[in-house]
C-alpha cells in the first residue's frame, strides 16, 4: 500500500500553510477577528518583526469561557451557521480556521472577557496541545498573544525574509485594514517603539493622510459612482503622480482588502493612456456590493473574491475612474478645494505682511503691445487654460503662465501632442479622420513579412488616415496621410505603425492598440524643434486644451502642465 492517512497534527500544519505564510498573515487574521468583534481600538505589539511575539489587544465583544474553549478548534466559528450564510457573508472571517491554524505553528495564549462578565479567562495552546482554561483579570475585550511562530516547523521559518521585509509586511497588513476602518483606533508597536498610531479619523480623508502620508494623500482626488446595486467610492491620483508598481493600488470589497484582477484592471482601464508604460497610479477603491453578489470563499487567506456580475463591475469601475480623471483634467485646481490641513501649531506669524489677493492678474513687466492685446482679447474666455495669463516662453519649449491659483508651466510639445491626439481620437471614433492626398506618393520598401502584415492591416491604417497602394512586388506607396500631419517624410511613421500593428493579437485589445497608434501619429504631427510660438499660437493652443479631455497629460503620459499653486509657493518661500 502506498497511501496512508495523515495524522491530525500533520493535516492541520498543512492547512495552516495556506493561512499562515508569515508574521503579517497572523497580524491580518487577528485584526480581522478584532474588527469582526466590533473593536474600536486595536493595538498590535510585535517583537523581532513578529517572529518572536505578536500580541493583538482589542476592546471588542470578547468571549466567554465556553467560546474561548471552542475558538481554537478547527472549523469553529460564530460567523456562519448554514450553507445559505456562506453566500451572504458580512464579516471578514467565516472559515473558522485562523486561530487553529496559527495555534498549530506557534505558541498561543488568549485572554478574553466580554464586557458583561466580571472577570476574564485565559487559554494557552501550543501546537495542537490545549491547556486548561483559567480565570484571569482582564479588561473587556480580547488579547491574543503569539510567540515563536514556526517553532515546530523550522522548514517554514527558513522561508521568512529579512526582519525589515517581514516588518514591512506587517505594516502593510495593518495599513490596508486601517484604511478601510477610519473610525477604529489602530496602533502598532515594534520592539517597544511606536510605529503607527492612527487616531480615530473623522473621515476617510484623514485616514488617508495618516496611513499614506501627506505626500501621497494630498495628490489624491475623490471619485465615486453608485450604479445600484453596487457603490464605488475612493480616491485616486491624477497623473502625473505615478509609481513603478501596484503598491498603492488598493482595492476593497465591502471593506475587505482584496487583490482582484477585475477591480485593478478596471482601474487601470479607466486611466487609459494617461500613464507611462510600467507606471501605476495610487488608488484606494472601495466597492460596496450586496453580500449575495460576491463570493468571498475562493481563497484561503480571503485575498480574492468572485463577482456575480464581473463585467458590469469592471466597466463601472473604469467609468468612475475615467470620469474623475476627466473632471480633474478640466479643472486641475479642484484639488485645492480639499480641506486644507492646518499645521499643528495654528498660530503662525508671517514674517512679512502681505495681502492675499482675490485674483492675481500679473502684468508682465514691460508688456509689449502684442501682449497687452493678447491679454485683453482673452478676457471673455473662461476655460481653465484660456483664462491663464501668458507671461512668455522660456528655453524655447515651455510656456510660462499665471493661472488663477499660481504659476503654471506648460510643455508646449506635450500640449500639442495631446491636442492632436484628442482630435484624432474623436475623428477616429466617428470614422472620419481627415486625410490629405499626397501629390507625390512616397514608396516604402518592405520585407516579405512586412508586406503580409500590411495587407492585413490596410483597413486599420485607413481608419487612421493612411492610404497605401501596392507599388511593385515588395513595396507600397503612401498616397494619403492624416491632414493633421505636417508635410514631410511619412515613411518612417508608416513603418513604425506596421511594426506596432504586428503586435495586435486579439480584437479585445484593438481599441487600446489603436489609441497607442494614435499617440504615435500625434507625436509625429508636432513640430519637434524648439520654436518660438507667436502669442496667437499660444492662445490657440490654450483654448484647444480647454476643448479636450485629459488636457494635463500628453498621450505618452508626460505631464502637459505643472502648476505651483499659492500654498506651494508660500511653502517654498517659507511664508507658512
Ligand atoms: N478578538 C476576538 N474577539 C472576540 N471573538 C473572537 C476574537 N477572535 C476570535 N473570536 C471568536 O473565535 C472564532 C474563531 O476565530 P477564527 O479562527 O479566526 O475563525 P473565523 O474568524 O473565521 O470565525 C470567531 O468566529 C469568533 O467568534
Ligand atoms: Mg478570523
Short mmCIF file of C-alpha atoms in Angstrom, two decimals, residues 156-500:
data_model
loop_
_atom_site.label_atom_id
_atom_site.label_comp_id
_atom_site.label_asym_id
_atom_site.label_seq_id
_atom_site.Cartn_x
_atom_site.Cartn_y
_atom_site.Cartn_z
CA UNK A 156 8.88 27.19 7.01
CA UNK A 157 10.85 29.53 9.16
CA UNK A 158 13.61 29.38 6.57
CA UNK A 159 11.27 30.95 4.05
CA UNK A 160 10.94 34.11 6.08
CA UNK A 161 12.66 37.12 4.59
CA UNK A 162 14.86 39.66 6.33
CA UNK A 163 13.47 41.23 9.54
CA UNK A 164 12.98 44.51 7.71
CA UNK A 165 10.94 42.86 4.98
CA UNK A 166 8.78 40.94 7.43
CA UNK A 167 8.21 44.12 9.39
CA UNK A 168 7.15 45.96 6.29
CA UNK A 169 4.66 43.21 5.51
CA UNK A 170 3.21 43.60 8.99
CA UNK A 171 2.88 47.35 8.46
CA UNK A 172 1.23 46.81 5.09
CA UNK A 173 -1.25 44.36 6.56
CA UNK A 174 -2.24 46.78 9.29
CA UNK A 175 -2.31 49.78 6.99
CA UNK A 176 -4.60 48.10 4.50
CA UNK A 177 -7.15 47.36 7.16
CA UNK A 178 -6.77 50.75 8.81
CA UNK A 179 -7.59 52.48 5.51
CA UNK A 180 -10.96 50.77 5.35
CA UNK A 181 -11.80 51.41 9.01
CA UNK A 182 -11.19 55.10 9.65
CA UNK A 183 -13.23 55.13 12.85
CA UNK A 184 -11.07 52.49 14.53
CA UNK A 185 -8.01 53.49 16.53
CA UNK A 186 -5.04 51.40 15.35
CA UNK A 187 -1.65 51.25 16.99
CA UNK A 188 1.43 49.30 16.09
CA UNK A 189 4.48 48.89 18.31
CA UNK A 190 7.69 47.19 17.32
CA UNK A 191 10.29 46.28 19.95
CA UNK A 192 8.67 48.86 22.20
CA UNK A 193 8.72 51.66 19.63
CA UNK A 194 5.55 53.19 18.26
CA UNK A 195 5.40 52.62 14.54
CA UNK A 196 1.85 53.73 13.87
CA UNK A 197 -0.80 55.47 15.89
CA UNK A 198 -3.88 56.15 13.82
CA UNK A 199 -6.35 58.03 15.99
CA UNK A 200 -9.98 57.56 15.05
CA UNK A 201 -10.33 59.71 11.96
CA UNK A 202 -13.26 61.97 11.35
CA UNK A 203 -13.42 60.93 7.75
CA UNK A 204 -11.84 58.80 5.11
CA UNK A 205 -9.56 61.65 4.04
CA UNK A 206 -7.92 61.96 7.43
CA UNK A 207 -7.20 58.26 7.46
CA UNK A 208 -5.60 58.57 4.03
CA UNK A 209 -3.25 61.20 5.41
CA UNK A 210 -2.45 59.07 8.45
CA UNK A 211 -1.73 55.92 6.52
CA UNK A 212 -0.35 57.02 3.17
CA UNK A 213 1.41 60.11 4.40
CA UNK A 214 0.96 63.66 3.28
CA UNK A 215 2.81 63.50 0.01
CA UNK A 216 0.69 60.77 -1.49
CA UNK A 217 -2.58 61.66 0.20
CA UNK A 218 -2.59 65.27 -0.86
CA UNK A 219 -2.34 64.29 -4.51
CA UNK A 220 -5.44 62.12 -4.34
CA UNK A 221 -8.80 63.22 -5.62
CA UNK A 222 -12.10 61.66 -4.60
CA UNK A 223 -14.23 59.70 -7.01
CA UNK A 224 -17.48 57.82 -6.73
CA UNK A 225 -20.42 56.35 -8.54
CA UNK A 226 -23.43 54.48 -7.42
CA UNK A 227 -24.94 52.28 -10.01
CA UNK A 228 -27.16 50.15 -7.89
CA UNK A 229 -26.73 47.59 -6.62
CA UNK A 230 -23.07 48.47 -6.34
CA UNK A 231 -21.48 51.58 -4.97
CA UNK A 232 -17.98 52.69 -5.86
CA UNK A 233 -16.06 55.30 -3.98
CA UNK A 234 -12.47 56.13 -3.36
CA UNK A 235 -9.52 58.31 -4.07
CA UNK A 236 -7.12 58.32 -6.95
CA UNK A 237 -4.00 60.08 -8.05
CA UNK A 238 -4.43 62.18 -11.10
CA UNK A 239 -1.36 61.61 -13.19
CA UNK A 240 1.45 62.75 -13.15
CA UNK A 241 1.79 61.11 -9.74
CA UNK A 242 2.64 57.54 -10.57
CA UNK A 243 4.56 54.68 -9.04
CA UNK A 244 6.66 51.93 -10.54
CA UNK A 245 4.47 49.18 -9.05
CA UNK A 246 0.98 48.48 -7.82
CA UNK A 247 1.87 49.04 -4.19
CA UNK A 248 -0.57 51.92 -3.85
CA UNK A 249 -3.32 50.34 -5.87
CA UNK A 250 -5.57 49.22 -3.04
CA UNK A 251 -8.93 47.68 -3.71
CA UNK A 252 -11.62 46.76 -1.23
CA UNK A 253 -14.85 44.88 -1.49
CA UNK A 254 -17.24 45.57 1.37
CA UNK A 255 -14.28 46.88 3.39
CA UNK A 256 -12.28 43.74 2.78
CA UNK A 257 -8.90 44.34 1.15
CA UNK A 258 -8.65 42.14 -1.92
CA UNK A 259 -6.23 41.63 -4.74
CA UNK A 260 -8.68 41.41 -7.51
CA UNK A 261 -7.96 41.46 -11.21
CA UNK A 262 -11.38 42.70 -12.17
CA UNK A 263 -11.04 45.74 -9.96
CA UNK A 264 -7.42 46.58 -10.62
CA UNK A 265 -7.80 46.08 -14.34
CA UNK A 266 -10.91 48.24 -14.25
CA UNK A 267 -8.96 50.99 -12.54
CA UNK A 268 -6.07 50.87 -15.00
CA UNK A 269 -8.51 50.75 -17.87
CA UNK A 270 -10.03 53.95 -16.54
CA UNK A 271 -6.64 55.62 -16.72
CA UNK A 272 -6.50 54.80 -20.41
CA UNK A 273 -3.28 56.18 -21.80
CA UNK A 274 -2.60 58.63 -19.03
CA UNK A 275 0.22 56.63 -17.52
CA UNK A 276 3.55 55.73 -18.96
CA UNK A 277 4.27 52.06 -19.50
CA UNK A 278 5.20 50.36 -16.25
CA UNK A 279 3.79 53.18 -14.17
CA UNK A 280 0.86 52.74 -11.81
CA UNK A 281 -1.40 55.16 -10.01
CA UNK A 282 -2.17 55.45 -6.34
CA UNK A 283 -5.79 54.42 -5.91
CA UNK A 284 -7.86 53.47 -2.93
CA UNK A 285 -11.06 51.95 -4.21
CA UNK A 286 -14.00 50.86 -2.12
CA UNK A 287 -16.62 48.74 -3.79
CA UNK A 288 -19.73 48.05 -1.81
CA UNK A 289 -21.96 45.35 -3.22
CA UNK A 290 -24.76 43.31 -1.68
CA UNK A 291 -23.16 40.35 0.09
CA UNK A 292 -25.04 38.00 -2.18
CA UNK A 293 -23.33 39.47 -5.25
CA UNK A 294 -19.85 38.43 -4.23
CA UNK A 295 -18.34 35.10 -3.29
CA UNK A 296 -15.56 35.59 -0.77
CA UNK A 297 -14.94 31.92 -0.26
CA UNK A 298 -12.42 31.38 -3.03
CA UNK A 299 -9.07 31.88 -1.34
CA UNK A 300 -7.80 30.50 1.98
CA UNK A 301 -6.46 33.86 3.09
CA UNK A 302 -9.58 35.54 1.65
CA UNK A 303 -7.50 37.76 -0.62
CA UNK A 304 -9.57 37.02 -3.67
CA UNK A 305 -13.24 37.21 -4.45
CA UNK A 306 -15.54 36.32 -7.30
CA UNK A 307 -18.25 38.61 -8.56
CA UNK A 308 -21.53 37.50 -9.93
CA UNK A 309 -21.57 40.38 -12.40
CA UNK A 310 -17.92 40.70 -13.14
CA UNK A 311 -18.01 42.67 -16.37
CA UNK A 312 -20.54 45.17 -15.10
CA UNK A 313 -18.33 45.87 -12.13
CA UNK A 314 -15.26 46.15 -14.32
CA UNK A 315 -16.97 48.70 -16.52
CA UNK A 316 -18.44 50.66 -13.63
CA UNK A 317 -15.01 50.98 -12.02
CA UNK A 318 -13.33 52.04 -15.24
CA UNK A 319 -16.05 54.58 -15.88
CA UNK A 320 -15.88 56.06 -12.38
CA UNK A 321 -12.12 56.46 -12.70
CA UNK A 322 -12.36 57.89 -16.20
CA UNK A 323 -14.95 60.48 -15.18
CA UNK A 324 -12.96 61.61 -12.19
CA UNK A 325 -9.82 61.99 -14.29
CA UNK A 326 -11.70 63.87 -16.94
CA UNK A 327 -13.17 66.24 -14.41
CA UNK A 328 -9.77 66.73 -12.85
CA UNK A 329 -8.15 67.36 -16.22
CA UNK A 330 -10.71 70.02 -17.00
CA UNK A 331 -10.32 71.73 -13.66
CA UNK A 332 -6.91 70.82 -12.26
CA UNK A 333 -7.22 73.15 -9.34
CA UNK A 334 -10.23 71.28 -7.97
CA UNK A 335 -7.80 69.56 -5.67
CA UNK A 336 -7.12 72.74 -3.79
CA UNK A 337 -10.75 72.67 -2.70
CA UNK A 338 -9.81 69.86 -0.39
CA UNK A 339 -9.93 70.97 3.19
CA UNK A 340 -6.54 72.50 3.77
CA UNK A 341 -4.72 70.73 6.52
CA UNK A 342 -3.67 73.30 9.03
CA UNK A 343 -0.23 72.98 10.58
CA UNK A 344 -0.46 71.73 14.15
CA UNK A 345 0.83 74.99 15.58
CA UNK A 346 -2.11 77.05 14.46
CA UNK A 347 -0.65 80.44 15.14
CA UNK A 348 1.93 81.23 12.55
CA UNK A 349 3.03 84.77 12.02
CA UNK A 350 4.11 85.58 8.52
CA UNK A 351 7.45 87.28 8.81
CA UNK A 352 6.38 89.76 6.15
CA UNK A 353 2.98 91.36 5.96
CA UNK A 354 1.37 90.56 2.66
CA UNK A 355 -2.10 90.86 1.26
CA UNK A 356 -3.98 87.93 -0.11
CA UNK A 357 -5.20 88.99 -3.50
CA UNK A 358 -8.50 87.59 -4.65
CA UNK A 359 -7.46 87.27 -8.26
CA UNK A 360 -3.87 87.58 -9.26
CA UNK A 361 -3.53 89.18 -12.64
CA UNK A 362 0.13 89.72 -13.07
CA UNK A 363 1.00 92.05 -15.88
CA UNK A 364 4.31 91.07 -17.37
CA UNK A 365 6.82 93.83 -16.75
CA UNK A 366 7.22 95.89 -19.87
CA UNK A 367 4.45 94.10 -21.61
CA UNK A 368 4.55 94.90 -25.28
CA UNK A 369 1.63 95.82 -27.43
CA UNK A 370 1.02 92.33 -28.69
CA UNK A 371 0.98 91.03 -25.19
CA UNK A 372 -1.47 93.54 -23.87
CA UNK A 373 -3.75 92.92 -26.81
CA UNK A 374 -3.48 89.25 -26.22
CA UNK A 375 -4.42 89.68 -22.61
CA UNK A 376 -7.44 91.73 -23.43
CA UNK A 377 -8.59 89.51 -26.27
CA UNK A 378 -8.62 86.66 -23.86
CA UNK A 379 -10.70 88.19 -21.14
CA UNK A 380 -14.01 86.86 -22.39
CA UNK A 381 -12.97 83.22 -22.25
CA UNK A 382 -13.21 81.31 -19.05
CA UNK A 383 -11.78 77.83 -19.59
CA UNK A 384 -9.06 76.76 -17.19
CA UNK A 385 -6.29 77.12 -19.74
CA UNK A 386 -7.64 80.03 -21.73
CA UNK A 387 -8.13 82.09 -18.62
CA UNK A 388 -4.42 81.92 -17.89
CA UNK A 389 -2.34 84.99 -18.38
CA UNK A 390 0.52 84.24 -20.74
CA UNK A 391 3.77 85.56 -19.36
CA UNK A 392 6.07 84.20 -22.00
CA UNK A 393 8.04 81.27 -23.31
CA UNK A 394 11.31 80.01 -21.89
CA UNK A 395 14.02 77.68 -23.19
CA UNK A 396 12.18 77.50 -26.46
CA UNK A 397 9.71 74.92 -25.23
CA UNK A 398 7.95 75.92 -22.04
CA UNK A 399 5.12 78.37 -21.74
CA UNK A 400 5.04 80.35 -18.54
CA UNK A 401 1.59 81.44 -17.46
CA UNK A 402 -0.13 82.68 -14.41
CA UNK A 403 -3.22 80.65 -13.55
CA UNK A 404 -5.97 81.70 -11.19
CA UNK A 405 -4.17 80.00 -8.38
CA UNK A 406 -0.48 80.41 -9.07
CA UNK A 407 2.21 79.81 -11.62
CA UNK A 408 1.68 77.38 -14.49
CA UNK A 409 4.34 75.89 -16.72
CA UNK A 410 3.19 74.18 -19.90
CA UNK A 411 5.29 71.90 -22.04
CA UNK A 412 4.27 73.10 -25.48
CA UNK A 413 5.30 69.93 -27.23
CA UNK A 414 3.33 67.74 -24.85
CA UNK A 415 0.38 70.10 -25.14
CA UNK A 416 0.40 69.97 -28.92
CA UNK A 417 0.65 66.25 -28.83
CA UNK A 418 -2.31 65.92 -26.52
CA UNK A 419 -4.42 68.23 -28.63
CA UNK A 420 -3.55 66.39 -31.84
CA UNK A 421 -4.20 63.08 -30.16
CA UNK A 422 -7.62 64.06 -28.90
CA UNK A 423 -8.58 65.43 -32.30
CA UNK A 424 -7.55 62.21 -33.96
CA UNK A 425 -9.29 60.16 -31.37
CA UNK A 426 -12.52 62.00 -31.97
CA UNK A 427 -12.17 61.77 -35.70
CA UNK A 428 -11.48 58.08 -35.48
CA UNK A 429 -14.42 57.47 -33.19
CA UNK A 430 -16.72 58.99 -35.79
CA UNK A 431 -14.91 57.17 -38.58
CA UNK A 432 -13.78 60.41 -40.17
CA UNK A 433 -10.08 61.04 -39.93
CA UNK A 434 -9.49 63.82 -42.41
CA UNK A 435 -6.92 62.76 -44.96
CA UNK A 436 -4.85 64.72 -47.37
CA UNK A 437 -3.78 63.15 -50.64
CA UNK A 438 -0.10 63.36 -51.46
CA UNK A 439 0.94 64.97 -54.70
CA UNK A 440 3.92 62.72 -54.89
CA UNK A 441 3.23 59.30 -53.33
CA UNK A 442 6.03 58.01 -51.14
CA UNK A 443 7.18 54.46 -51.69
CA UNK A 444 8.02 52.23 -48.75
CA UNK A 445 10.10 49.13 -49.37
CA UNK A 446 9.07 46.25 -47.23
CA UNK A 447 10.27 42.78 -46.39
CA UNK A 448 8.04 39.86 -47.36
CA UNK A 449 6.84 39.56 -43.77
CA UNK A 450 6.01 43.21 -43.61
CA UNK A 451 4.06 43.08 -46.87
CA UNK A 452 1.92 40.28 -45.43
CA UNK A 453 1.33 42.25 -42.26
CA UNK A 454 0.47 45.36 -44.11
CA UNK A 455 -2.03 43.61 -46.37
CA UNK A 456 -3.96 42.50 -43.33
CA UNK A 457 -3.86 45.90 -41.74
CA UNK A 458 -4.68 48.20 -44.63
CA UNK A 459 -8.20 48.80 -43.38
CA UNK A 460 -6.99 49.79 -39.95
CA UNK A 461 -4.39 52.11 -41.40
CA UNK A 462 -7.10 53.70 -43.48
CA UNK A 463 -9.22 54.26 -40.38
CA UNK A 464 -6.28 56.16 -39.02
CA UNK A 465 -5.99 58.23 -42.13
CA UNK A 466 -3.30 56.46 -44.13
CA UNK A 467 -3.94 55.20 -47.64
CA UNK A 468 -1.43 52.78 -49.13
CA UNK A 469 -1.38 51.11 -52.52
CA UNK A 470 0.71 48.24 -53.82
CA UNK A 471 3.69 49.54 -55.73
CA UNK A 472 5.68 46.72 -57.22
CA UNK A 473 6.27 43.32 -55.59
CA UNK A 474 7.85 44.44 -52.36
CA UNK A 475 6.80 47.98 -51.83
CA UNK A 476 3.76 50.07 -51.09
CA UNK A 477 3.12 53.70 -51.88
CA UNK A 478 1.67 56.09 -49.35
CA UNK A 479 -0.96 58.08 -51.21
CA UNK A 480 -2.71 59.91 -48.37
CA UNK A 481 -1.99 60.76 -44.74
CA UNK A 482 -3.98 62.32 -41.88
CA UNK A 483 -4.20 66.01 -42.62
CA UNK A 484 -3.01 66.71 -39.11
CA UNK A 485 0.48 65.61 -40.04
CA UNK A 486 2.83 68.32 -41.16
CA UNK A 487 4.45 67.98 -44.53
CA UNK A 488 7.41 65.66 -44.62
CA UNK A 489 8.66 62.14 -45.00
CA UNK A 490 5.94 59.74 -43.86
CA UNK A 491 7.82 56.52 -44.49
CA UNK A 492 9.23 56.31 -41.03
CA UNK A 493 5.91 56.67 -39.29
CA UNK A 494 4.25 54.13 -41.57
CA UNK A 495 7.00 51.63 -40.89
CA UNK A 496 6.66 52.23 -37.22
CA UNK A 497 2.93 51.69 -37.40
CA UNK A 498 3.30 48.45 -39.29
CA UNK A 499 5.68 47.19 -36.64
CA UNK A 500 3.29 48.22 -33.92
#
